[in-house]
Short mmCIF file of C-alpha atoms in Angstrom, two decimals:
data_model
loop_
_atom_site.label_atom_id
_atom_site.label_comp_id
_atom_site.label_asym_id
_atom_site.label_seq_id
_atom_site.Cartn_x
_atom_site.Cartn_y
_atom_site.Cartn_z
CA MET J 1 16.29 -26.82 -33.08
CA THR J 2 12.66 -27.77 -34.17
CA LEU J 3 9.74 -26.02 -32.32
CA THR J 4 6.38 -27.18 -31.08
CA GLY J 5 3.29 -25.40 -31.79
CA ASN J 6 2.73 -24.74 -27.84
CA ARG J 7 6.71 -23.51 -28.01
CA PHE J 8 6.73 -21.62 -30.87
CA LEU J 9 3.66 -19.47 -29.43
CA ALA J 10 5.41 -19.01 -25.98
CA VAL J 11 8.52 -17.96 -27.79
CA PHE J 12 6.44 -15.38 -30.11
CA ALA J 13 4.51 -14.35 -27.30
CA ALA J 14 7.56 -13.81 -25.33
CA LEU J 15 8.83 -11.49 -28.14
CA ALA J 16 5.55 -9.71 -28.50
CA ALA J 17 5.93 -8.68 -25.07
CA ILE J 18 9.86 -7.24 -25.65
CA ILE J 19 8.79 -5.49 -28.65
CA THR J 20 5.43 -4.07 -26.91
CA LEU J 21 7.90 -3.03 -23.75
CA TRP J 22 10.64 -1.76 -26.41
CA SER J 23 7.78 0.53 -27.75
CA LEU J 24 6.69 2.15 -24.43
CA PRO J 25 7.16 5.67 -23.86
CA ALA J 26 10.04 5.95 -21.64
CA PRO J 27 10.84 9.24 -19.07
CA ALA J 28 13.94 10.80 -19.52
CA ASN J 29 17.18 8.93 -19.44
CA ALA J 30 15.28 5.60 -18.67
CA GLN J 31 16.28 3.10 -20.88
CA VAL J 32 14.46 -0.80 -20.97
CA THR J 33 15.88 -2.81 -18.57
CA ALA J 34 17.36 -6.39 -18.30
CA PHE J 35 14.77 -6.74 -14.93
CA LYS J 36 11.85 -5.81 -17.33
CA GLN J 37 12.62 -7.49 -20.64
CA ALA J 38 12.72 -10.74 -18.17
CA VAL J 39 9.26 -9.89 -16.68
CA ALA J 40 8.07 -9.55 -20.07
CA GLU J 41 9.47 -12.86 -21.27
CA GLY J 42 8.47 -14.57 -17.94
CA ALA J 43 5.03 -13.14 -18.00
CA ALA J 44 4.08 -14.10 -21.83
CA ARG J 45 3.57 -17.96 -20.81
CA ASP J 46 0.50 -16.50 -18.66
CA LYS J 47 -1.96 -14.43 -20.42
CA ASP J 48 -3.40 -13.28 -16.76
CA ILE J 49 0.07 -12.34 -15.85
CA ALA J 50 1.43 -10.69 -18.95
CA ALA J 51 -1.78 -8.27 -19.27
CA PHE J 52 -1.06 -7.11 -15.43
CA TYR J 53 2.61 -6.61 -16.25
CA GLN J 54 1.94 -4.53 -19.51
CA ALA J 55 -0.50 -2.41 -17.67
CA ASN J 56 2.05 -1.41 -14.86
CA GLY J 57 4.41 -0.70 -17.26
CA TYR J 58 6.58 -4.04 -16.04
CA GLU J 59 7.38 -2.87 -12.50
CA SER J 60 8.51 -4.58 -9.73
CA ILE J 61 5.37 -5.51 -7.04
CA TRP J 62 7.75 -8.41 -5.19
CA THR J 63 11.42 -8.16 -5.80
CA GLY J 64 12.24 -4.39 -4.99
CA ASN J 65 13.63 -3.20 -1.69
CA SER J 66 10.93 -0.71 -0.69
CA GLY J 67 9.04 -1.69 2.63
CA ARG J 68 6.23 -2.23 0.93
CA GLU J 69 7.46 -5.06 -1.39
CA ARG J 70 9.33 -6.69 1.49
CA LYS J 71 5.82 -6.83 3.36
CA ARG J 72 4.31 -8.18 0.27
CA ARG J 73 7.04 -11.05 0.26
CA ALA J 74 6.80 -11.91 3.90
CA GLU J 75 2.76 -12.13 4.01
CA LEU J 76 2.78 -14.45 0.69
CA ILE J 77 5.65 -16.72 2.47
CA LYS J 78 3.48 -16.68 5.72
CA ALA J 79 0.30 -17.25 3.77
CA LEU J 80 1.93 -20.20 1.86
CA ASN J 81 3.41 -21.97 4.92
CA SER J 82 0.23 -21.40 6.82
CA ALA J 83 -1.71 -23.18 3.53
CA ASP J 84 -1.99 -26.46 5.36
CA ASP J 85 -4.36 -24.49 7.83
CA HIS J 86 -7.02 -24.57 5.13
CA GLY J 87 -6.14 -28.20 3.93
CA LEU J 88 -4.54 -26.98 1.08
CA PRO J 89 -1.39 -28.53 -0.30
CA VAL J 90 1.84 -26.87 1.01
CA SER J 91 3.73 -28.27 -1.53
CA ARG J 92 2.30 -27.05 -4.38
CA TYR J 93 3.46 -23.38 -3.53
CA ASP J 94 6.79 -24.53 -2.68
CA PRO J 95 7.94 -21.70 -0.39
CA ASP J 96 11.16 -22.69 0.74
CA GLY J 97 12.12 -23.51 -3.25
CA LEU J 98 10.52 -19.68 -3.85
CA LEU J 99 12.10 -18.27 -0.84
CA ALA J 100 15.61 -19.97 -2.40
CA LYS J 101 14.72 -18.61 -5.54
CA MET J 102 14.65 -15.29 -4.25
CA LYS J 103 18.06 -15.35 -2.30
CA ALA J 104 19.86 -16.90 -5.31
CA ALA J 105 18.83 -14.19 -7.84
CA ARG J 106 21.86 -12.16 -8.69
CA SER J 107 20.89 -10.27 -11.82
CA PRO J 108 18.27 -7.99 -12.92
CA ARG J 109 16.90 -10.43 -15.26
CA ASP J 110 16.93 -13.01 -12.27
CA LEU J 111 15.11 -10.80 -10.51
CA GLY J 112 12.52 -10.33 -13.42
CA LEU J 113 12.07 -14.18 -13.55
CA VAL J 114 11.83 -14.54 -9.99
CA GLU J 115 8.97 -11.78 -9.88
CA VAL J 116 7.07 -13.40 -12.35
CA GLU J 117 7.61 -16.62 -10.33
CA ILE J 118 6.37 -15.04 -7.13
CA SER J 119 3.13 -13.96 -8.94
CA ARG J 120 2.74 -17.29 -10.01
CA VAL J 121 2.56 -18.65 -6.95
CA PHE J 122 0.26 -15.96 -5.50
CA LEU J 123 -2.39 -16.03 -8.32
CA GLN J 124 -2.31 -20.22 -7.46
CA TYR J 125 -2.49 -19.78 -3.68
CA ALA J 126 -5.26 -17.20 -3.93
CA ARG J 127 -7.31 -19.07 -6.30
CA ASP J 128 -7.19 -22.19 -4.45
CA VAL J 129 -8.06 -20.70 -1.08
CA GLN J 130 -10.90 -18.96 -2.02
CA THR J 131 -12.59 -21.10 -4.65
CA GLY J 132 -10.52 -24.19 -3.86
CA VAL J 133 -7.99 -26.96 -5.16
CA LEU J 134 -9.96 -29.02 -7.64
CA VAL J 135 -12.45 -28.90 -10.72
CA PRO J 136 -15.76 -30.25 -8.99
CA SER J 137 -17.39 -32.02 -11.95
CA ARG J 138 -13.77 -33.36 -13.01
CA ILE J 139 -14.17 -35.38 -9.98
CA ASP J 140 -17.59 -36.12 -9.93
CA SER J 141 -20.40 -35.86 -13.29
CA ARG J 142 -22.72 -35.40 -10.62
CA ILE J 143 -21.35 -32.54 -8.75
CA VAL J 144 -22.52 -29.80 -11.74
CA ARG J 145 -22.01 -26.76 -9.02
CA GLN J 146 -20.57 -23.92 -10.98
CA VAL J 147 -17.74 -22.44 -8.97
CA PRO J 148 -17.22 -18.80 -8.57
CA TYR J 149 -14.13 -18.05 -9.78
CA ARG J 150 -12.47 -14.69 -9.56
CA ASP J 151 -10.55 -12.95 -13.07
CA ARG J 152 -7.04 -14.12 -11.92
CA THR J 153 -5.80 -10.38 -12.92
CA SER J 154 -8.10 -8.77 -10.59
CA TYR J 155 -6.18 -10.69 -7.83
CA LEU J 156 -2.87 -8.98 -8.79
CA VAL J 157 -4.43 -5.63 -9.33
CA ASN J 158 -6.25 -5.48 -5.68
CA PHE J 159 -3.50 -6.60 -3.83
CA VAL J 160 -0.87 -4.18 -4.89
CA LYS J 161 -3.48 -1.67 -3.83
CA SER J 162 -4.71 -3.17 -0.12
CA SER J 163 -3.01 -4.11 2.97
CA PRO J 164 -0.81 -7.45 2.15
CA SER J 165 -2.15 -8.93 5.37
CA GLY J 166 -5.70 -7.82 4.89
CA PHE J 167 -5.73 -9.29 1.94
CA PHE J 168 -4.69 -12.78 2.21
CA LYS J 169 -7.19 -12.85 5.48
CA ALA J 170 -9.89 -11.84 2.95
CA LEU J 171 -9.72 -14.46 0.59
CA PRO J 172 -10.50 -17.85 2.34
CA PRO J 173 -14.36 -17.98 2.99
CA LYS J 174 -15.77 -15.76 5.90
CA THR J 175 -18.85 -18.24 6.23
CA GLN J 176 -19.10 -19.37 9.90
CA GLU J 177 -19.39 -22.81 8.87
CA TYR J 178 -15.73 -22.53 7.24
CA THR J 179 -14.23 -20.85 10.48
CA ALA J 180 -15.86 -24.01 12.54
CA LEU J 181 -14.62 -26.41 10.27
CA MET J 182 -10.99 -24.77 10.58
CA LYS J 183 -11.46 -25.22 14.44
CA GLU J 184 -12.48 -28.55 14.32
CA LYS J 185 -9.95 -29.51 12.07
CA LEU J 186 -6.83 -28.37 14.64
CA GLY J 187 -8.98 -30.54 17.29
CA MET J 188 -8.33 -33.56 14.97
CA GLU J 189 -4.92 -32.45 14.44
CA ARG J 190 -3.91 -32.27 17.97
CA LEU J 191 -5.71 -35.44 18.71
CA LEU J 192 -4.33 -37.54 16.25
CA ALA J 193 -0.84 -36.06 18.09
CA LYS J 194 -2.15 -37.92 20.79
CA GLY J 195 -3.08 -41.38 19.24
CA GLY J 196 -6.98 -40.91 18.54
CA TRP J 197 -9.80 -42.07 20.60
CA GLY J 198 -8.22 -45.58 21.91
CA GLN J 199 -8.71 -48.74 20.87
CA LYS J 200 -11.14 -49.62 18.59
CA VAL J 201 -14.60 -51.50 20.12
CA PRO J 202 -13.71 -55.42 19.23
CA ALA J 203 -17.32 -56.34 18.50
CA SER J 204 -20.32 -56.37 16.09
CA ALA J 205 -22.77 -55.35 18.66
CA LEU J 206 -23.43 -54.75 22.04
CA LYS J 207 -26.72 -53.92 23.95
CA PRO J 208 -27.65 -52.49 27.24
CA GLY J 209 -26.96 -54.47 30.55
CA GLN J 210 -24.02 -56.05 28.82
CA SER J 211 -20.88 -55.95 30.63
CA GLY J 212 -17.23 -57.28 29.56
CA ASN J 213 -13.98 -56.43 27.51
CA ALA J 214 -15.93 -54.77 24.57
CA VAL J 215 -18.42 -53.02 26.64
CA VAL J 216 -14.87 -51.02 28.42
CA ILE J 217 -13.17 -50.49 25.66
CA MET J 218 -16.84 -48.47 24.30
CA ARG J 219 -16.80 -47.02 27.49
CA ASN J 220 -13.55 -45.49 27.42
CA ARG J 221 -14.02 -44.61 23.16
CA LEU J 222 -17.03 -42.56 24.24
CA MET J 223 -15.45 -40.97 27.10
CA ALA J 224 -12.37 -40.14 24.61
CA MET J 225 -14.75 -38.73 21.92
CA GLY J 226 -16.48 -36.59 24.52
CA PHE J 227 -19.91 -38.17 24.74
CA LEU J 228 -19.86 -39.45 27.96
CA GLU J 229 -18.48 -38.24 31.32
CA ARG J 230 -15.73 -39.96 33.45
CA THR J 231 -16.89 -43.14 34.97
CA ALA J 232 -15.45 -46.25 35.95
CA SER J 233 -18.94 -48.67 35.56
CA GLN J 234 -18.09 -51.54 33.54
CA THR J 235 -21.28 -52.54 32.28
CA TYR J 236 -23.63 -50.81 29.61
CA ASP J 237 -25.81 -48.87 32.01
CA ALA J 238 -28.11 -46.04 31.42
CA LYS J 239 -25.24 -43.31 31.12
CA MET J 240 -23.59 -45.41 29.04
CA THR J 241 -26.67 -45.48 26.67
CA ALA J 242 -27.62 -41.92 27.08
CA ALA J 243 -23.87 -41.64 25.31
CA VAL J 244 -24.50 -44.12 22.57
CA GLN J 245 -27.83 -42.24 21.61
CA GLN J 246 -26.04 -38.28 21.61
CA PHE J 247 -23.41 -40.38 19.71
CA GLN J 248 -25.82 -41.43 17.05
CA LEU J 249 -27.52 -38.27 16.98
CA ALA J 250 -24.18 -36.90 16.23
CA HIS J 251 -23.97 -39.26 13.00
CA GLY J 252 -27.17 -39.16 11.54
CA LEU J 253 -28.26 -42.48 13.17
CA ALA J 254 -31.47 -44.25 14.60
CA ALA J 255 -30.99 -42.89 18.41
CA ASP J 256 -32.37 -45.79 20.26
CA GLY J 257 -28.75 -46.39 22.49
CA VAL J 258 -28.32 -49.66 21.32
CA ALA J 259 -24.37 -50.26 19.76
CA GLY J 260 -25.94 -52.26 16.68
CA GLN J 261 -23.46 -52.98 13.48
CA THR J 262 -24.01 -49.54 12.08
CA THR J 263 -23.24 -47.46 15.17
CA ILE J 264 -19.86 -49.99 15.95
CA VAL J 265 -18.93 -48.89 12.52
CA GLU J 266 -19.22 -45.58 13.14
CA MET J 267 -17.67 -45.38 16.34
CA ASN J 268 -14.49 -47.30 14.99
CA ARG J 269 -13.92 -44.56 12.11
CA SER J 270 -10.74 -43.34 13.13
CA VAL J 271 -9.61 -40.02 13.83
CA GLN J 272 -7.62 -39.81 10.08
CA GLU J 273 -11.30 -40.46 8.71
CA ARG J 274 -13.08 -37.76 10.08
CA LEU J 275 -10.11 -35.65 9.22
CA GLN J 276 -10.05 -36.01 6.27
CA SER J 277 -14.37 -35.39 5.70
CA ILE J 278 -13.16 -32.28 7.45
CA ILE J 279 -10.90 -31.32 4.66
CA VAL J 280 -13.22 -32.16 2.18
CA ALA J 281 -15.99 -30.35 3.63
CA MET J 282 -13.67 -27.41 3.89
CA GLU J 283 -12.95 -27.77 0.28
CA ARG J 284 -17.01 -28.14 -0.97
CA GLU J 285 -16.96 -24.47 1.56
CA ARG J 286 -14.79 -22.81 -0.64
CA TRP J 287 -16.28 -24.02 -3.84
CA VAL J 288 -19.73 -22.12 -2.65
CA ASN J 289 -17.66 -19.05 -1.95
CA GLN J 290 -20.51 -16.68 -2.14
CA GLU J 291 -23.74 -14.67 -1.17
CA ARG J 292 -25.92 -17.46 -0.57
CA GLY J 293 -28.93 -15.43 0.10
CA ARG J 294 -30.34 -13.71 3.02
CA ARG J 295 -33.29 -16.30 2.90
CA HIS J 296 -32.33 -19.76 1.35
CA ILE J 297 -32.83 -23.33 1.26
CA LEU J 298 -30.25 -26.02 1.90
CA VAL J 299 -30.42 -29.40 1.37
CA ASN J 300 -27.56 -31.57 2.73
CA ILE J 301 -27.67 -34.79 0.32
CA PRO J 302 -26.29 -37.25 2.98
CA ASP J 303 -27.89 -35.83 6.27
CA PHE J 304 -30.98 -36.28 4.01
CA THR J 305 -32.61 -33.19 5.25
CA ALA J 306 -34.05 -29.75 3.45
CA LYS J 307 -33.53 -26.45 5.47
CA VAL J 308 -34.65 -22.97 5.40
CA VAL J 309 -32.13 -20.91 6.58
CA ASP J 310 -32.81 -17.03 7.42
CA ASN J 311 -30.23 -14.46 8.24
CA GLY J 312 -27.59 -17.26 9.33
CA LYS J 313 -29.98 -19.24 11.05
CA VAL J 314 -32.17 -22.38 10.75
CA THR J 315 -36.29 -21.22 10.51
CA PHE J 316 -37.54 -24.67 9.54
CA GLU J 317 -36.24 -27.88 9.03
CA THR J 318 -37.62 -31.15 7.74
CA ARG J 319 -36.63 -35.04 6.99
CA SER J 320 -35.93 -35.42 2.75
CA VAL J 321 -35.74 -38.73 0.87
CA VAL J 322 -33.18 -38.29 -1.64
CA GLY J 323 -31.62 -40.19 -5.05
CA ALA J 324 -30.93 -43.80 -4.73
CA ASN J 325 -27.06 -44.61 -5.19
CA ASN J 326 -27.30 -46.48 -8.75
CA SER J 327 -27.25 -45.30 -12.20
CA ASP J 328 -28.83 -42.02 -12.87
CA ARG J 329 -30.60 -41.87 -9.49
CA PRO J 330 -27.95 -39.78 -7.36
CA THR J 331 -29.30 -36.33 -6.67
CA PRO J 332 -26.69 -33.67 -8.36
CA GLU J 333 -25.20 -30.74 -6.66
CA PHE J 334 -25.51 -27.49 -7.95
CA SER J 335 -27.58 -23.94 -6.86
CA ASP J 336 -30.52 -21.95 -8.58
CA VAL J 337 -33.39 -20.25 -7.51
CA MET J 338 -36.65 -21.42 -6.73
CA GLU J 339 -39.62 -19.39 -8.42
CA PHE J 340 -42.94 -21.26 -7.80
CA MET J 341 -45.14 -23.73 -6.32
CA VAL J 342 -47.71 -26.52 -8.03
CA ILE J 343 -50.12 -27.28 -5.91
CA ASN J 344 -52.16 -30.38 -7.22
CA PRO J 345 -49.47 -31.08 -9.77
CA SER J 346 -49.12 -33.75 -12.74
CA TRP J 347 -46.30 -36.13 -12.96
CA TYR J 348 -45.37 -35.66 -15.84
CA VAL J 349 -42.83 -39.08 -15.92
CA PRO J 350 -39.09 -38.42 -16.96
CA ARG J 351 -38.03 -40.07 -20.24
CA SER J 352 -35.48 -42.16 -18.54
CA ILE J 353 -38.36 -43.78 -16.57
CA VAL J 354 -40.70 -44.07 -19.21
CA THR J 355 -38.32 -45.94 -21.39
CA LYS J 356 -36.51 -47.53 -18.85
CA GLU J 357 -39.04 -49.04 -16.30
CA TYR J 358 -42.74 -48.81 -18.48
CA LEU J 359 -42.05 -49.36 -21.90
CA PRO J 360 -40.86 -53.15 -20.52
CA ALA J 361 -43.94 -53.06 -18.19
CA LEU J 362 -46.59 -52.12 -21.04
CA GLN J 363 -44.94 -54.72 -23.20
CA ARG J 364 -45.66 -57.38 -20.87
CA ASN J 365 -48.96 -55.85 -20.03
CA PRO J 366 -50.62 -53.07 -21.88
CA ASN J 367 -52.77 -52.30 -18.66
CA ALA J 368 -49.93 -51.82 -16.52
CA VAL J 369 -49.44 -48.68 -14.37
CA SER J 370 -52.72 -48.17 -15.49
CA HIS J 371 -52.88 -44.89 -12.81
CA ILE J 372 -50.57 -43.29 -15.40
CA GLU J 373 -51.96 -41.64 -18.67
CA ILE J 374 -50.25 -42.04 -22.24
CA THR J 375 -50.58 -39.00 -24.48
CA ASP J 376 -49.22 -38.09 -27.56
CA SER J 377 -47.07 -35.43 -28.93
CA ARG J 378 -50.12 -33.28 -28.34
CA GLY J 379 -51.00 -33.96 -25.07
CA ARG J 380 -54.04 -35.97 -25.97
CA LYS J 381 -54.59 -39.37 -24.05
CA ILE J 382 -54.44 -42.50 -26.10
CA ASN J 383 -56.07 -45.59 -25.62
CA ARG J 384 -53.74 -48.75 -24.81
CA GLY J 385 -55.72 -50.87 -26.45
CA ALA J 386 -54.91 -49.71 -29.65
CA VAL J 387 -51.20 -49.65 -29.16
CA ASN J 388 -48.68 -52.52 -30.04
CA PHE J 389 -46.01 -51.57 -27.23
CA SER J 390 -44.05 -54.47 -28.62
CA GLN J 391 -42.93 -52.67 -31.78
CA TYR J 392 -41.58 -49.90 -30.02
CA THR J 393 -37.57 -49.42 -28.31
CA ALA J 394 -36.96 -46.86 -26.06
CA ARG J 395 -35.28 -44.62 -28.70
CA THR J 396 -38.53 -45.03 -30.92
CA PHE J 397 -41.17 -44.78 -28.45
CA PRO J 398 -43.13 -42.06 -29.59
CA PHE J 399 -45.76 -41.23 -26.25
CA SER J 400 -45.11 -39.53 -23.28
CA MET J 401 -46.92 -40.08 -20.06
CA ARG J 402 -48.36 -38.24 -17.03
CA GLN J 403 -50.07 -38.96 -13.80
CA PRO J 404 -52.86 -36.43 -13.40
CA PRO J 405 -53.22 -34.65 -9.85
CA SER J 406 -54.51 -36.81 -6.79
CA LYS J 407 -53.69 -38.10 -3.46
CA GLY J 408 -51.81 -40.94 -5.01
CA ASN J 409 -49.90 -38.49 -7.38
CA ALA J 410 -45.64 -39.91 -6.96
CA LEU J 411 -45.28 -35.98 -6.60
CA GLY J 412 -47.67 -36.05 -3.99
CA LEU J 413 -49.63 -32.50 -3.62
CA VAL J 414 -47.26 -30.25 -3.99
CA LYS J 415 -43.77 -29.75 -5.82
CA PHE J 416 -41.41 -27.13 -5.53
CA MET J 417 -39.68 -25.58 -9.02
CA PHE J 418 -36.50 -24.01 -9.35
CA PRO J 419 -36.10 -25.02 -13.02
CA ASN J 420 -32.95 -26.17 -14.28
CA GLN J 421 -31.83 -28.18 -16.54
CA TYR J 422 -31.61 -31.76 -14.58
CA ASN J 423 -35.06 -31.62 -14.22
CA ILE J 424 -34.52 -31.84 -9.94
CA TYR J 425 -37.08 -30.36 -7.98
CA LEU J 426 -38.73 -30.60 -4.59
CA HIS J 427 -41.81 -32.13 -3.88
CA ASP J 428 -44.35 -34.24 -1.59
CA THR J 429 -44.85 -38.19 -1.95
CA PRO J 430 -47.48 -40.30 -1.08
CA SER J 431 -44.69 -42.83 0.40
CA LYS J 432 -44.34 -41.38 3.61
CA ASN J 433 -43.09 -44.72 5.37
CA LEU J 434 -39.77 -43.91 3.88
CA PHE J 435 -39.18 -40.96 5.89
CA ASP J 436 -38.77 -43.47 9.40
CA ARG J 437 -35.96 -44.96 7.71
CA GLU J 438 -32.06 -43.93 8.82
CA SER J 439 -30.88 -43.78 5.45
CA ARG J 440 -32.85 -42.27 2.98
CA ALA J 441 -31.32 -42.56 -0.55
CA PHE J 442 -34.41 -44.36 -2.95
CA SER J 443 -35.64 -41.43 -5.28
CA HIS J 444 -35.15 -41.16 -8.89
CA GLY J 445 -32.98 -37.88 -8.29
CA CYS J 446 -35.17 -35.24 -6.73
CA VAL J 447 -35.84 -34.56 -3.34
CA ARG J 448 -39.07 -35.75 -1.32
CA LEU J 449 -40.19 -33.68 1.58
CA ALA J 450 -41.32 -35.54 4.46
CA ASP J 451 -43.39 -32.14 5.79
CA PRO J 452 -44.28 -30.16 2.67
CA PHE J 453 -47.01 -28.43 3.71
CA ASP J 454 -45.55 -26.75 6.53
CA PHE J 455 -42.49 -26.15 4.04
CA ALA J 456 -44.93 -24.16 1.75
CA TYR J 457 -46.51 -22.00 4.37
CA THR J 458 -43.29 -21.33 5.56
CA LEU J 459 -42.20 -19.68 1.75
CA LEU J 460 -45.99 -18.18 1.83
CA ALA J 461 -45.83 -16.71 4.93
CA ARG J 462 -43.52 -13.75 3.21
CA GLN J 463 -46.53 -12.80 0.85
CA THR J 464 -49.78 -13.47 2.79
CA SER J 465 -51.18 -13.66 6.18
CA ASP J 466 -52.66 -16.68 6.24
CA PRO J 467 -50.19 -18.83 4.52
CA LYS J 468 -52.10 -22.15 5.65
CA GLY J 469 -55.28 -20.59 4.51
CA PHE J 470 -54.06 -19.75 1.21
CA PHE J 471 -52.72 -22.76 1.09
CA GLN J 472 -55.50 -25.08 1.69
CA ALA J 473 -57.65 -23.31 -0.04
CA LYS J 474 -55.86 -23.89 -3.49
CA LEU J 475 -55.49 -27.64 -2.44
CA ALA J 476 -59.19 -28.24 -1.87
CA THR J 477 -60.15 -26.92 -5.55
CA GLY J 478 -58.42 -30.46 -6.36
CA ALA J 479 -56.92 -28.62 -9.69
CA GLU J 480 -53.45 -28.18 -10.77
CA GLN J 481 -52.61 -24.46 -9.25
CA THR J 482 -49.35 -22.46 -10.05
CA VAL J 483 -48.02 -19.98 -7.23
CA MET J 484 -45.40 -17.74 -7.94
CA LEU J 485 -43.21 -16.58 -5.08
CA LYS J 486 -43.01 -12.89 -4.60
CA GLU J 487 -39.37 -13.30 -3.40
CA PRO J 488 -37.72 -16.23 -5.43
CA VAL J 489 -35.54 -18.49 -2.97
CA PRO J 490 -31.97 -19.49 -3.64
CA VAL J 491 -31.68 -23.08 -3.27
CA HIS J 492 -28.23 -25.05 -2.80
CA LEU J 493 -27.95 -28.97 -2.73
CA ILE J 494 -25.17 -29.70 -1.32
CA TYR J 495 -23.40 -32.68 0.01
CA ARG J 496 -21.17 -32.43 3.66
CA THR J 497 -20.54 -35.71 5.28
CA ALA J 498 -18.78 -33.38 8.30
CA PHE J 499 -20.89 -30.26 9.32
CA THR J 500 -21.29 -28.05 12.00
CA THR J 501 -23.98 -27.25 14.39
CA PRO J 502 -25.26 -23.44 15.74
CA LYS J 503 -23.15 -24.41 19.08
CA GLY J 504 -20.28 -25.45 17.18
CA HIS J 505 -20.47 -29.11 17.73
CA THR J 506 -19.37 -31.23 14.58
CA GLN J 507 -21.97 -33.69 12.78
CA TYR J 508 -20.62 -36.86 10.30
CA ARG J 509 -22.52 -38.37 7.81
CA ARG J 510 -21.94 -42.20 5.88
CA ASP J 511 -20.81 -41.08 2.49
CA VAL J 512 -23.86 -42.23 0.67
CA TYR J 513 -22.53 -41.78 -3.02
CA GLY J 514 -18.71 -42.24 -2.53
CA ARG J 515 -18.00 -38.83 -3.79
CA ASP J 516 -16.24 -37.32 -1.06
CA ALA J 517 -13.80 -40.69 -0.80
CA LYS J 518 -13.24 -39.15 -4.49
CA ILE J 519 -12.53 -35.95 -3.50
CA TRP J 520 -10.29 -36.88 -0.94
CA ASP J 521 -8.62 -39.09 -3.39
CA ALA J 522 -8.00 -36.07 -5.69
CA LEU J 523 -6.53 -33.68 -2.60
CA SER J 524 -4.10 -36.51 -2.03
CA GLN J 525 -2.95 -36.50 -5.56
CA ALA J 526 -2.50 -32.68 -5.62
CA GLY J 527 -0.59 -33.00 -2.29
CA VAL J 528 -2.42 -32.38 0.47
CA ALA J 529 -1.66 -34.37 3.68
CA LEU J 530 -3.00 -34.86 6.77
CA ARG J 531 -0.99 -33.70 9.92
CA ALA J 532 -0.58 -34.21 13.49
CA VAL J 533 -0.06 -30.94 15.54
CA GLN J 534 1.40 -30.73 18.98
CA GLY J 535 0.26 -29.19 21.57
#
């Protein structure tokens, strides 16, 4: 029989583990048992499990007859059977199959192999429920979040020192958001069992004052969703208009009370679709299962908002514009730390914009984009008339481009910096009209703020008694000014199409980049399924 490279290494590791086991100092009258040999052999396939069992002398933590080990087994099976509560794939852990293996074990060797299998399943569940089933960057290259993975061996080490039930309860995120999403998930599953919100509205648009079958169906759907109190009205009246406005607010739509095409599309979304959004949001919440900062900045990309959060409460909020959904413009997801702001900033045009947008324009007309300076490698301004732009390609163009500080500067009058490899930051903009749009994905990737001055005042209030006066004095100079934050602030760029309000209500947004659809597909492939819950 010929062994492949990986198989040879596995066999070699197993033999090495058994040799190590034989070399352990044995207490009086003790011998190396078949159980321990089996544990050593089975654990050799996983370096973290092997390290744990080598350290504990290949003793059992699951399969013994002590009350403690029985309790551990019971709590693990209970957690695995409840994995669906967290939107996790129960089939991935196969608790029934694990129980069958336990019951079928007859010899010490059988028990040893089952011991290792239980630890393997335990580690899979522990990591999944704490930091997620998926690897974000494998789903979408713009999800560049660093997931706070824990050392796998530490799960086993800490587990044997802990109360089993307490350990499992401590694994999932302890944020208010995760708890609220779980509650909403259960409510949606009960609603799914009852058949959902009823018939979809059979119209492309409806207006106040109308009546008829479509209006009645919309009335019933709004009542089922909780936006309208019970009524027998068959007319799109004032109460129904107010209900439509509430629905629009809860779904990030312009709250005009008119059920236009977009509103009808969102109203006709099924319970299954909303349930998928919730489960995806829970997976995303696990990806950021770490301390986010007593004060932090939260940018929710599909919500088009930026918030300052202090001790769990939103203390400032403004509308935002995010990256357009094309080419390399979508805003990435990651966390970093804001260190400073620049008042009266220059705009150093990103290389991608220089070569893809401005160079072709300059080749057609050397005086194009005249408000932008062209500079050499030493930052010196170049005379446009002395350059033949047609001789350059995107790869060979040797110049940079810079827009000096001004009210018309692409970055506006202030930018907020959390230096990162993606060249993403928050900033002002002269294009104020975009903030009136319902969907605001227009930038090259950075996040534009509707109220940048107030945002600056909020940040500066921690380090000066007159933040507005301080800021305006710097602004009045017209010169580029860097202001360091004495307390750097964590920044989290997240993507949530389902999220909850402080009062526990769930809001939904459109999947502007299609990322949630990709995540749901990946979760489905991993075994996550929708369920309907009775009662």
